[in-house]
Every structure is written in C-alpha cells, then in structure tokens.
Coordinates of C-alpha atoms and ligand atoms in Angstrom, one line a residue:
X1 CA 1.4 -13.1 -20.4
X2 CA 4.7 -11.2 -19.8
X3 CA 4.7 -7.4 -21.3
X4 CA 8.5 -7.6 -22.6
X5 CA 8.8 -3.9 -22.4
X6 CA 7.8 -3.0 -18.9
X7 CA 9.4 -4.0 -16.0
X8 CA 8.9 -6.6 -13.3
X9 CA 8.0 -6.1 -9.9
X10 CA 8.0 -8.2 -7.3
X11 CA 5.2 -7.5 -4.8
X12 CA 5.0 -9.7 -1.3
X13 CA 2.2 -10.1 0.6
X14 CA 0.5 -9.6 -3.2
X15 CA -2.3 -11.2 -2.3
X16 CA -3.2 -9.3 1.0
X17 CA -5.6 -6.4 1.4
X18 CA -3.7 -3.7 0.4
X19 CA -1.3 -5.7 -1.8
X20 CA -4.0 -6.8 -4.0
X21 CA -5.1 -3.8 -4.5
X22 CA -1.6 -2.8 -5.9
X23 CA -1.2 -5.7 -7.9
X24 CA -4.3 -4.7 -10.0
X25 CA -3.1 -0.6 -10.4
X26 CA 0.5 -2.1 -11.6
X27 CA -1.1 -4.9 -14.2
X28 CA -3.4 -2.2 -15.6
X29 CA -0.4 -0.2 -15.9
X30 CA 1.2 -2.7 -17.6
X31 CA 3.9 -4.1 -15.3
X32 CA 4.3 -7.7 -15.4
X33 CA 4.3 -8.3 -11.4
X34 CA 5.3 -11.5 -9.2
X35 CA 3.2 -11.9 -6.1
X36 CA 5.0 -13.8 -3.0
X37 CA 2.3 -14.4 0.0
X38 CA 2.2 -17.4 2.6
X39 CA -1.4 -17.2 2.3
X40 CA -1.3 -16.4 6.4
X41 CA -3.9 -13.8 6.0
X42 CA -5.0 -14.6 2.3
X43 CA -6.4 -16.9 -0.3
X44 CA -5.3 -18.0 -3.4
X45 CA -8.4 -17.5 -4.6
X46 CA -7.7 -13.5 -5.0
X47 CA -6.0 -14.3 -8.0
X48 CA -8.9 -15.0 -9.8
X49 CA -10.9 -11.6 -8.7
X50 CA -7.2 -9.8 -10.1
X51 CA -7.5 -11.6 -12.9
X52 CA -11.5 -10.7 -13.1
X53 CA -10.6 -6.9 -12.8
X54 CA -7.5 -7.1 -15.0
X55 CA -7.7 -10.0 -17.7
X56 CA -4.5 -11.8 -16.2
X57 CA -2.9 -12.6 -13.5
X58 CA 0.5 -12.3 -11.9
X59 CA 2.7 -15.1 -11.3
X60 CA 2.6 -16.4 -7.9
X61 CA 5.3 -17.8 -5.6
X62 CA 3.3 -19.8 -2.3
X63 CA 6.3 -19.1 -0.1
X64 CA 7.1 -18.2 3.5
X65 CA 9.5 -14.7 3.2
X66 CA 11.5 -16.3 6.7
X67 CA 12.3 -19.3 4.3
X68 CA 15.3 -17.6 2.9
X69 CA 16.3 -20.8 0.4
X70 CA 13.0 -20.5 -1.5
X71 CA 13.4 -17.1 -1.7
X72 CA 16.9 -17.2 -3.2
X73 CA 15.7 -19.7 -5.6
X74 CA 13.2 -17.3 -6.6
X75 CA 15.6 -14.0 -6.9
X76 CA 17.7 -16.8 -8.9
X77 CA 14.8 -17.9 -11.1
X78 CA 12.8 -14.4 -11.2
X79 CA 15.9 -12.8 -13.3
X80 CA 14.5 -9.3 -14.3
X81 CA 13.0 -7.4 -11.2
X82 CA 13.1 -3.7 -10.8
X83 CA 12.0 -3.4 -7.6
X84 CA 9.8 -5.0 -4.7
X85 CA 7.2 -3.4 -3.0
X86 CA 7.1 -5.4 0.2
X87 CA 3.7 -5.6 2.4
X88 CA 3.8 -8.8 3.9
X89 CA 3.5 -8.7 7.7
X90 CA 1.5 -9.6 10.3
X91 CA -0.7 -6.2 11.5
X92 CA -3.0 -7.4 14.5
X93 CA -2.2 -4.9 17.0
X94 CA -3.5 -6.9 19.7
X95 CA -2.3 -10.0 18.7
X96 CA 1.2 -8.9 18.9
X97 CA 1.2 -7.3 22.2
X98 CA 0.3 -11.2 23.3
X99 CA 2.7 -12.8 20.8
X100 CA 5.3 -10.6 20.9
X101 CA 8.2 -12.8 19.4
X102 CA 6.0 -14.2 16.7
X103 CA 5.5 -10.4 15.3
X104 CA 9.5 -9.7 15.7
X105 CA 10.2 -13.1 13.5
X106 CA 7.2 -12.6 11.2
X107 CA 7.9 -9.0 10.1
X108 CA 11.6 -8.9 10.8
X109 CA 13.7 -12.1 9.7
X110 CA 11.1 -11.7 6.4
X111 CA 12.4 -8.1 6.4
X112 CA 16.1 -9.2 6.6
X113 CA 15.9 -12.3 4.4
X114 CA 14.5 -10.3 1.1
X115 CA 16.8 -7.5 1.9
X116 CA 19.9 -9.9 1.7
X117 CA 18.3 -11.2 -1.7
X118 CA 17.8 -7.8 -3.2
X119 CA 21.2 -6.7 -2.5
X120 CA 23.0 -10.1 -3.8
X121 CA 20.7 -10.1 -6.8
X122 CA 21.4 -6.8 -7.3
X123 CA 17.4 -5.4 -7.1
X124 CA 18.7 -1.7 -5.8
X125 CA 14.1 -0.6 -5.6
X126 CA 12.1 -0.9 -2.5
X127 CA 8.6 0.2 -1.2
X128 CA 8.1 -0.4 2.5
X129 CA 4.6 -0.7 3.7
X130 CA 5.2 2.1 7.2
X131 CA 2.0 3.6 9.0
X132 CA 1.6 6.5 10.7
X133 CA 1.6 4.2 13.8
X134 CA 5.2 5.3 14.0
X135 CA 4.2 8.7 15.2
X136 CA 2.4 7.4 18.2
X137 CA 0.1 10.2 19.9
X138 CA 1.7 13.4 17.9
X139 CA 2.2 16.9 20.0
X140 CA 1.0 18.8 16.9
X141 CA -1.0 18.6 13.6
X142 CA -1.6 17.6 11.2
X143 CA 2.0 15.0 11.3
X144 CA 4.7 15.8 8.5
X145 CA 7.3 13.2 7.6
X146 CA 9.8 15.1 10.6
X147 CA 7.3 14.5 13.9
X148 CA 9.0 12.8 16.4
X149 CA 8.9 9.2 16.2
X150 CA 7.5 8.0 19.6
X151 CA 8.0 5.1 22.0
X152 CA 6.0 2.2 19.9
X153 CA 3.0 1.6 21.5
X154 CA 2.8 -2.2 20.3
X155 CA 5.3 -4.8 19.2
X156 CA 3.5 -4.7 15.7
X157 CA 4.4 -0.8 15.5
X158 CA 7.7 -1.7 16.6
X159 CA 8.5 -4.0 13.4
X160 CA 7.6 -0.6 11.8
X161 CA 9.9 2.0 13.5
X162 CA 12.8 -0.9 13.8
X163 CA 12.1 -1.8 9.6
X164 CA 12.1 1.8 8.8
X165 CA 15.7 1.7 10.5
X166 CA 17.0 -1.2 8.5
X167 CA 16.2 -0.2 5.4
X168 CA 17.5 3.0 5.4
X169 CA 20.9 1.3 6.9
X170 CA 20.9 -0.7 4.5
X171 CA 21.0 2.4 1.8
X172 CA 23.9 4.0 3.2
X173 CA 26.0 1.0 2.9
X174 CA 24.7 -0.6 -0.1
X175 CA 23.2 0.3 -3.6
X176 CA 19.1 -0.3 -2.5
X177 CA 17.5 3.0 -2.8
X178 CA 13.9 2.7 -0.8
X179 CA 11.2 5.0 -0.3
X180 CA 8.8 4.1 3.1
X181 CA 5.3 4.6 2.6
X182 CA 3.3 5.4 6.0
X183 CA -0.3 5.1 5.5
X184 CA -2.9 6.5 7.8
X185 CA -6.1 4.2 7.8
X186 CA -6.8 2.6 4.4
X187 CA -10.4 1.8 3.8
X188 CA -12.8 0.9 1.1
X189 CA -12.5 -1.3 -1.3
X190 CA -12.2 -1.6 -5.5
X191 CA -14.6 0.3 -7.7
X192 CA -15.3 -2.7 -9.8
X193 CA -17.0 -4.5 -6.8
X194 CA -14.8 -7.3 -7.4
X195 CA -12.1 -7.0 -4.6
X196 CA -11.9 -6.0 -1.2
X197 CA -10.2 -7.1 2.1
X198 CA -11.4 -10.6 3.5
X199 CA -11.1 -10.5 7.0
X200 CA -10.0 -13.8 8.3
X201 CA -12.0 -14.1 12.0
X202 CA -12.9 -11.5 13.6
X203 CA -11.7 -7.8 11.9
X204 CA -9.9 -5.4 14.7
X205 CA -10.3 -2.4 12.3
X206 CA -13.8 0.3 12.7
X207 CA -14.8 0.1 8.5
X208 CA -15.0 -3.7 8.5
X209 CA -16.6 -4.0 11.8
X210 CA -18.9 -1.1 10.6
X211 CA -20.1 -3.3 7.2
X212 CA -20.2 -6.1 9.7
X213 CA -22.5 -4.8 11.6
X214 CA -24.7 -3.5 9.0
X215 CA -25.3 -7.4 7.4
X216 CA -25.7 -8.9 11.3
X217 CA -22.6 -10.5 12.0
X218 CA -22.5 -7.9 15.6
X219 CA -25.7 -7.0 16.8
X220 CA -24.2 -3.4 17.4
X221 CA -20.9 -1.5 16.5
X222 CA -18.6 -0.8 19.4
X223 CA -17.9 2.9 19.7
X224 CA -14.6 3.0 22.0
X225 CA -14.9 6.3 24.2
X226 CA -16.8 9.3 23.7
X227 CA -15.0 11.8 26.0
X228 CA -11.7 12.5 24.4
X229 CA -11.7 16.3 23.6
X230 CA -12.7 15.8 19.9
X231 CA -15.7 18.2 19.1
X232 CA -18.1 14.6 19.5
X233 CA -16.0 13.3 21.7
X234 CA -15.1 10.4 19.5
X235 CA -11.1 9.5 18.3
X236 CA -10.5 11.3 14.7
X237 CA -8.1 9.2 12.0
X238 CA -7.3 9.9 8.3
X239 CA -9.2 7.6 6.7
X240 CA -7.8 6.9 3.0
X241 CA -9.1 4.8 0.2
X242 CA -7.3 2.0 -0.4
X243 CA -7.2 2.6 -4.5
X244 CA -5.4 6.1 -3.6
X245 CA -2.8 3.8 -1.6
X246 CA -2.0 1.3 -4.2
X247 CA -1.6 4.7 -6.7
X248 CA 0.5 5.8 -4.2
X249 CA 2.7 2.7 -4.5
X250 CA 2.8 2.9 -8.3
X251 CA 4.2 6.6 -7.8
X252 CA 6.7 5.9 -5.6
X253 CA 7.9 2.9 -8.1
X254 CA 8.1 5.7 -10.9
X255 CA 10.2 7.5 -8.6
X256 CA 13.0 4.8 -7.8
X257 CA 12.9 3.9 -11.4
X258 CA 13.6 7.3 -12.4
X259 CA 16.4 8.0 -10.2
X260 CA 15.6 11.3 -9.0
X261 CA 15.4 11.7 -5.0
X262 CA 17.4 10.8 -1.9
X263 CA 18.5 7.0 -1.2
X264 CA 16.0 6.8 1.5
X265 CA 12.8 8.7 1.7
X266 CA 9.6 8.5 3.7
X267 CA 6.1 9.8 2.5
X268 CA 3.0 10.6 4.6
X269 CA 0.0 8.2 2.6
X270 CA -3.5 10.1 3.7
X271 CA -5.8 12.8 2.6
X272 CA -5.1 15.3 5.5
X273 CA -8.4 15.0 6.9
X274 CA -9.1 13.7 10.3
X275 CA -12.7 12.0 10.9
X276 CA -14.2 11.3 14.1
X277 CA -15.6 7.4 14.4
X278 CA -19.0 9.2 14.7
X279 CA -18.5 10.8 11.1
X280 CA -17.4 7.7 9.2
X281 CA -21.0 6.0 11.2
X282 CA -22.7 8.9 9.4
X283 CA -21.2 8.7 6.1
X284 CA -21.7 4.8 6.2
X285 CA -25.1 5.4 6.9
X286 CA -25.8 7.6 3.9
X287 CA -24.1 5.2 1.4
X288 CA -26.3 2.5 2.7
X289 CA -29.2 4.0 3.5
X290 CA -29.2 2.1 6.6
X291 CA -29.3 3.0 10.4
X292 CA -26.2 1.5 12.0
X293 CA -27.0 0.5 16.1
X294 CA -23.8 1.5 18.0
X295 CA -23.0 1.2 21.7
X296 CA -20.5 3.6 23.5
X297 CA -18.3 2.2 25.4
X298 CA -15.2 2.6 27.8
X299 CA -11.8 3.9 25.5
X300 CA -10.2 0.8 23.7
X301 CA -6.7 0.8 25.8
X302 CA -3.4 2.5 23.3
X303 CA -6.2 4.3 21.6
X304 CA -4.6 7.4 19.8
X305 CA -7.0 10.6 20.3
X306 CA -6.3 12.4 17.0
X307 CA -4.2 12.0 14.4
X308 CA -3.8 13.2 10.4
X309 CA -1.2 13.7 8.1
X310 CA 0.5 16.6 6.2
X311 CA 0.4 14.8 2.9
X312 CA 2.4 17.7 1.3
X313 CA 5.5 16.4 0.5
X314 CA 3.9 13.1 -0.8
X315 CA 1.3 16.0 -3.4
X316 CA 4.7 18.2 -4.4
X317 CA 7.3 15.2 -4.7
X318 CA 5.6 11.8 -5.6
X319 CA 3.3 14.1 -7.4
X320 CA 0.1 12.0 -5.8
X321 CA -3.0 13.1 -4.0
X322 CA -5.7 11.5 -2.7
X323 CA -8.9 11.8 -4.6
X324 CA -11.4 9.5 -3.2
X325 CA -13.9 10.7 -0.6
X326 CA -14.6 9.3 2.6
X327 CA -18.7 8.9 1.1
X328 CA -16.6 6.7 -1.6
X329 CA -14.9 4.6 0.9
X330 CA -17.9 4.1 2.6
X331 CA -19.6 3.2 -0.6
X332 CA -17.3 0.7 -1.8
X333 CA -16.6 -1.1 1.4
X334 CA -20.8 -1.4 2.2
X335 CA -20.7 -3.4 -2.0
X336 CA -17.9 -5.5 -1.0
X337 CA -19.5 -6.7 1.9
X338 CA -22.6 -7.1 0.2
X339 CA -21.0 -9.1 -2.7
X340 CA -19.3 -11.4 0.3
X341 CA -22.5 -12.1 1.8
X342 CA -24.3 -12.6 -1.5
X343 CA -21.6 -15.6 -1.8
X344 CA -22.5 -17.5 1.7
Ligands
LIG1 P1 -2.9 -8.1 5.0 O1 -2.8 -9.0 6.2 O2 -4.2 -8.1 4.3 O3 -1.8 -8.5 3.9 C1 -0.5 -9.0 4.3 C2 -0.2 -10.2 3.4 O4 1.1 -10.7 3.7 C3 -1.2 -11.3 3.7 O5 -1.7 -11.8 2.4 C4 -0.3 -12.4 4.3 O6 -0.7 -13.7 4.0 C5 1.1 -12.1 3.8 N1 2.2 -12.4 4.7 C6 2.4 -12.2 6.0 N2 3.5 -12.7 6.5 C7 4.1 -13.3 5.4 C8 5.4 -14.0 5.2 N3 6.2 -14.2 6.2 N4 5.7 -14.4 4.0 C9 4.8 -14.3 3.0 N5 3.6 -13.6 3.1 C10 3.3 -13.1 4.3 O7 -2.5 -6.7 5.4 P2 -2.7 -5.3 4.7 O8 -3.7 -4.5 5.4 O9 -2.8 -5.4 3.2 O10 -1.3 -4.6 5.1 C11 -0.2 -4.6 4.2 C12 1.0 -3.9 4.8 O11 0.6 -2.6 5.1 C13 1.5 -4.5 6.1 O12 2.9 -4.4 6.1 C14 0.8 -3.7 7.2 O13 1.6 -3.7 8.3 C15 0.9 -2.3 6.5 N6 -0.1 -1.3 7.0 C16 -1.4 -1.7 7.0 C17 -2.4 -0.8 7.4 C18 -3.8 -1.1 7.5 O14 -4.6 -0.5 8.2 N7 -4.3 -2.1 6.8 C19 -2.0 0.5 7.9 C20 -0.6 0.8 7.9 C21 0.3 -0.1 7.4
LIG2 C1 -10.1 3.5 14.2 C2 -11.0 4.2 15.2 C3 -11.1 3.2 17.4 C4 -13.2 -0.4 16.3 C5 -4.9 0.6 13.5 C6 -3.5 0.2 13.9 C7 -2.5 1.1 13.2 C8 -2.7 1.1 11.7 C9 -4.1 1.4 11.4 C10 -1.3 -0.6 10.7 C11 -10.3 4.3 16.6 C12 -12.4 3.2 16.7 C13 -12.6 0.8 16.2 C14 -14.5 -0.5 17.0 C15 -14.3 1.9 17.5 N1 -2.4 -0.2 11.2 N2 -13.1 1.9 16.8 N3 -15.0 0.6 17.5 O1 -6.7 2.2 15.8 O2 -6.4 4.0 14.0 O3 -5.1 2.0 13.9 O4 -5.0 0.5 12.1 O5 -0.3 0.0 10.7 O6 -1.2 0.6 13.6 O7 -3.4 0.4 15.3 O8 -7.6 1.8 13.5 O9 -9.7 0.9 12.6 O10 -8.7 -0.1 14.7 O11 -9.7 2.2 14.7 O12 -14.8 2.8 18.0 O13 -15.1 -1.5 17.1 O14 -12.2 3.5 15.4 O15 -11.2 3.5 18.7 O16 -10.7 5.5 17.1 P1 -6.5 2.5 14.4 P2 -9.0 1.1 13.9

C-alpha cells in the first residue's frame, strides 16, 4: 500500500542481487518504491521473499530498460518519483569480453533511454551502480574517489567508466543531480535468512563459488594464483556486505533529496579493508564449521593483485560506514545457501 507521505523511488534492476537488497532497506524505511527488471538475471519470485522480510511489496514493471516506449509509458503513468537508483546491467566479466556489443547495448542504450525519461519527466535524482573496477590495477592504496581511472580491463568495466561519463554530462547541461556509487566486492546476504543472490548457472564471483563448494556443487574451490606479492600470496579485495551497500544507497538518496552537494559526485562503497582469497576461505570456514577443499591454480587472466578503498569521503559526507564484518558476510552467505538447498 502506498505511504502518501514519503516519496517514490524508482529502483531498476529491483529485483537483482544488490537491488533487492535495497528495495527491502527503502520499504522499511518507508518509501513507497517501483521496481523495473527484465527478469534477465532474476525471478519474479523475489518479490515474495521482499514482501516476507517487509510485509509488502513494491510495484513491479516486467520491462526491458532498451524498450524506451514502455518506459515512457511508465515515467507517464508512475507520476510522483523522486529519484531512481538504477542497477540494472549485465556484470559477467567474462561474458562481455566475448559479447562485447551485447554489454555496450545492454548497459548503455538502457543507460541513455531512462536518462532521456528522467530529464523529460522532470526526475532531477540518480544513483548509479559504479565499482571500483573503474580503477583498474591502482599505483597506490588504499584508492580514494581521485585515483586515476585506468584503461578498462573489460567491456563490462567499460559501460562503467563510459556511464560514469554520461551521467555527469548529462548534469552540467540539465537539471539531474546524480551521485555514483562504486562498490568494491559486495558479499553476504540478508540477516533474516530470507534473501540472498540466486546465481543463474554457474557464479564467476569467489563467496558464491565458496558456499557452492561447501554444499557439493564443485568438488573443490578454485584458488587463482598464489604468487602475487600479497603476504599469502593470494589477490586481496574489499569485501563489503551487501546490507551496508543497500544503506549506502538509502544515504545517498537522503542526500539528493536534501539538496546539499555538488551536481555530480562519486563515493567509494567498502570497508577499507583488503582480504586475501585465503582469509575469506578461513573466515568461511569458521562460520561453517566446515573444512572447505581448495586447489591452487595458475592466476585467472585480468586478475587485479590488490585493491581497497579509502571509504573516507563516503564516512564524512554521506555520513555512512560500513558495519558488517567479513565473519558476518560469511555467515549470512553460508544460511542463504543452506536455505537454497534446503528448497531442491
Ligand atoms: P544482478 O545481475 O543480480 O542484478 C541486475 C538486475 O538487472 C537483474 O535482476 C537483471 O535481470 C536486471 N537487468 C539487467 N539488464 C536489464 C535491462 N536492460 N532492463 C531491465 N532490467 C535489467 O547484479 P547485481 O550484482 O545486483 O549488480 C547490480 C549493479 O551493481 C550492476 O549495475 C552491477 O554492474 C553493479 N555492480 C555489481 C557488483 C557486484 O559484485 N555484484 C560490483 C560493482 C558494481
Ligand atoms: C575475487 C577474488 C579472484 C573465484 C569482480 C569484477 C568487478 C566487480 C567485482 C562488478 C579474486 C579470486 C575467484 C574463484 C578465486 N564487479 N577467485 N577463485 O575479480 O574482484 O571482481 O567482481 O563491478 O568488476 O571483476 O571478484 O569475486 O570474481 O574474485 O581464487 O573461483 O577471488 O582471483 O582474487 P573480482 P571475484
């Protein structure tokens, strides 16, 4: 039911890992939220763990973001939005160094198209979903928001750097105001058990493969180089909980809402601490209480060594911070998987 009072966000690619987490921190905030998703990487069914967590659902709109008609007919019928946080894209590294034309029209024209809406409907809010892919293999650490942007490694990190470009365009010669979110490596899943990410074929990222391993779908996890100059020798990310980056999200809305800040700004979305692949084995094995079998192998090609964020303009000026341990993310992902398997 509609909170007459709050405002309406529209949030694409809603029903998407990271998106659905959102969804729920805006609805138990209170925001009446619209969800856009083709359903590429998703099911419909997620609305019905959101509603689970939350008591309701959002509306949803089945529609393709590069089918500009429906989504004018949805700016013309969705009257009082206050801002979009837009996630939807296609992120398969891999998959788009071997389809590179199908990630440039996925995560592009969808780009353009609800740009276009937002500024003839006059929606001035955006949230982009950047990572810290944009900053390639960094000289120094940990990376702040001014690091060079590097020579995209993949046409997937590509739609990133060339997004982040539009959009902020786009502000100087219109009224959008946007803030870019570039998250490190979101992990984990919800606290109440009852929503995680749900892999379609096989996952490309280490916490799903890691939970995959531990139920038997791989007889052993994968661990791609041990000789980088890392005190184990393994690559080191900043891992994040994914219900720090959907606060992150609602933080960013208070801040276009309020008005205060620059037309375009970009926040670092991590904790600041870097974890080698052998640590997050480790702290997955004590949530579980399992032994996880790995195999090292050769490095995985575009592999970056090291890389964490300086998260402190996103503390001092979003006023957010990460809270959740890494033993947390490990925790929630190793129940969400259990509570998948317990289904099949
Ligand atoms: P996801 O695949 O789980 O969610 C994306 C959603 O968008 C899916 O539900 C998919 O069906 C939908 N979608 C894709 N193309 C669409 C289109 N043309 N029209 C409508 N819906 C469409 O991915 P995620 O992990 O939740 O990532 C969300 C965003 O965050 C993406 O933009 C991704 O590039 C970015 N990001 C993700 C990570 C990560 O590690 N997961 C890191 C940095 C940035
Ligand atoms: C993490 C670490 C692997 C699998 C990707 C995208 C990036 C961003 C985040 C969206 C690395 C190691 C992995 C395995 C392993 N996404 N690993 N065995 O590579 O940091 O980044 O997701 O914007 O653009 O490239 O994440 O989870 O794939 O890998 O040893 O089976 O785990 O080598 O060191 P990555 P990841």
């Amino acid at each position: 039911m509609a909170n007459p009072g709050k405002g309406t966000f529209l949030i694409t690619g809603g029903l998407g890992y990271i998106g659905s987490h959102t969804v729920v921190e805006m609805l138990l905030r209170n925001y009446n939220v619209v969800v856009i998703d083709n359903l590429s990487n998703s099911s419909e069914l997620v609305l019905d763990r959101i509603a689970a967590i939350c008591g309701r659902k959002p509306v949803f709109y089945p529609i393709d973001l590069c089918d500009r008609s429906s989504l004018e007919d949805l700016f013309a019928t969705e009257k009082d939005l206050q801002a979009v946080i837009h996630f939807a894209a296609l992120k398969a590294v891999g998959e788009s160094v071997e389809n590179p034309l199908l990630y440039y029209k996925n995560n592009l024209i969808s780009l353009i198209n609800l740009l276009d809406c937002m500024v003839s409907h006059s929606v001035h809010n955006l949230v982009f979903s950047s990572s810290c892919t944009v900053y390639g293999e960094p000289d120094t650490l940990p990376v702040t928001e001014k690091s060079p942007i590097k020579q995209a490694i993949s046409p997937y990190g590509n739609t990133k750097q060339i997004g982040e470009e539009i959009i902020k365009d786009t502000t100087q010669s219109t009224q959008l105001r946007s803030i870019a979110l570039r998250y490190f490596n979101p992990v984990g899943a919800h606290s109440s058990g009852k929503l995680g990410e749900l892999p379609l074929g096989k996952p490309n990222n280490l916490v799903p493969l890691i939970t995959q391993t531990a139920v038997g779908i791989f007889p052993f996890l994968r661990v791609f180089g041990n000789d980088y100059a890392t005190p184990d020798g393994t690559c080191i990310r900043d891992y994040i909980h994914v219900e720090d980056v959907a606060i992150a999200h609602a933080s960013a809305c208070e801040r276009l809402l309020s008005g205060n800040g620059k037309d375009y700004e970009v926040f670092n979305i991590g904790t600041g601490t870097g974890y080698s692949v052998l640590e997050v084995v480790k702290a997955f094995e004590q949530a579980s209480g399992l032994t996880l079998p790995i195999q090292v192998e050769n490095r995985r090609p575009g592999d970056i060594e090291k890389v964490f964020a300086d998260t402190s303009l996103s503390n001092q000026i979003l006023g957010w911070k990460a809270s959740r341990s890494l033993s947390e993310m490990m925790r929630s992902a190793w129940v969400w998987q259990q509570s998948l398997n317990n289904k099949e």
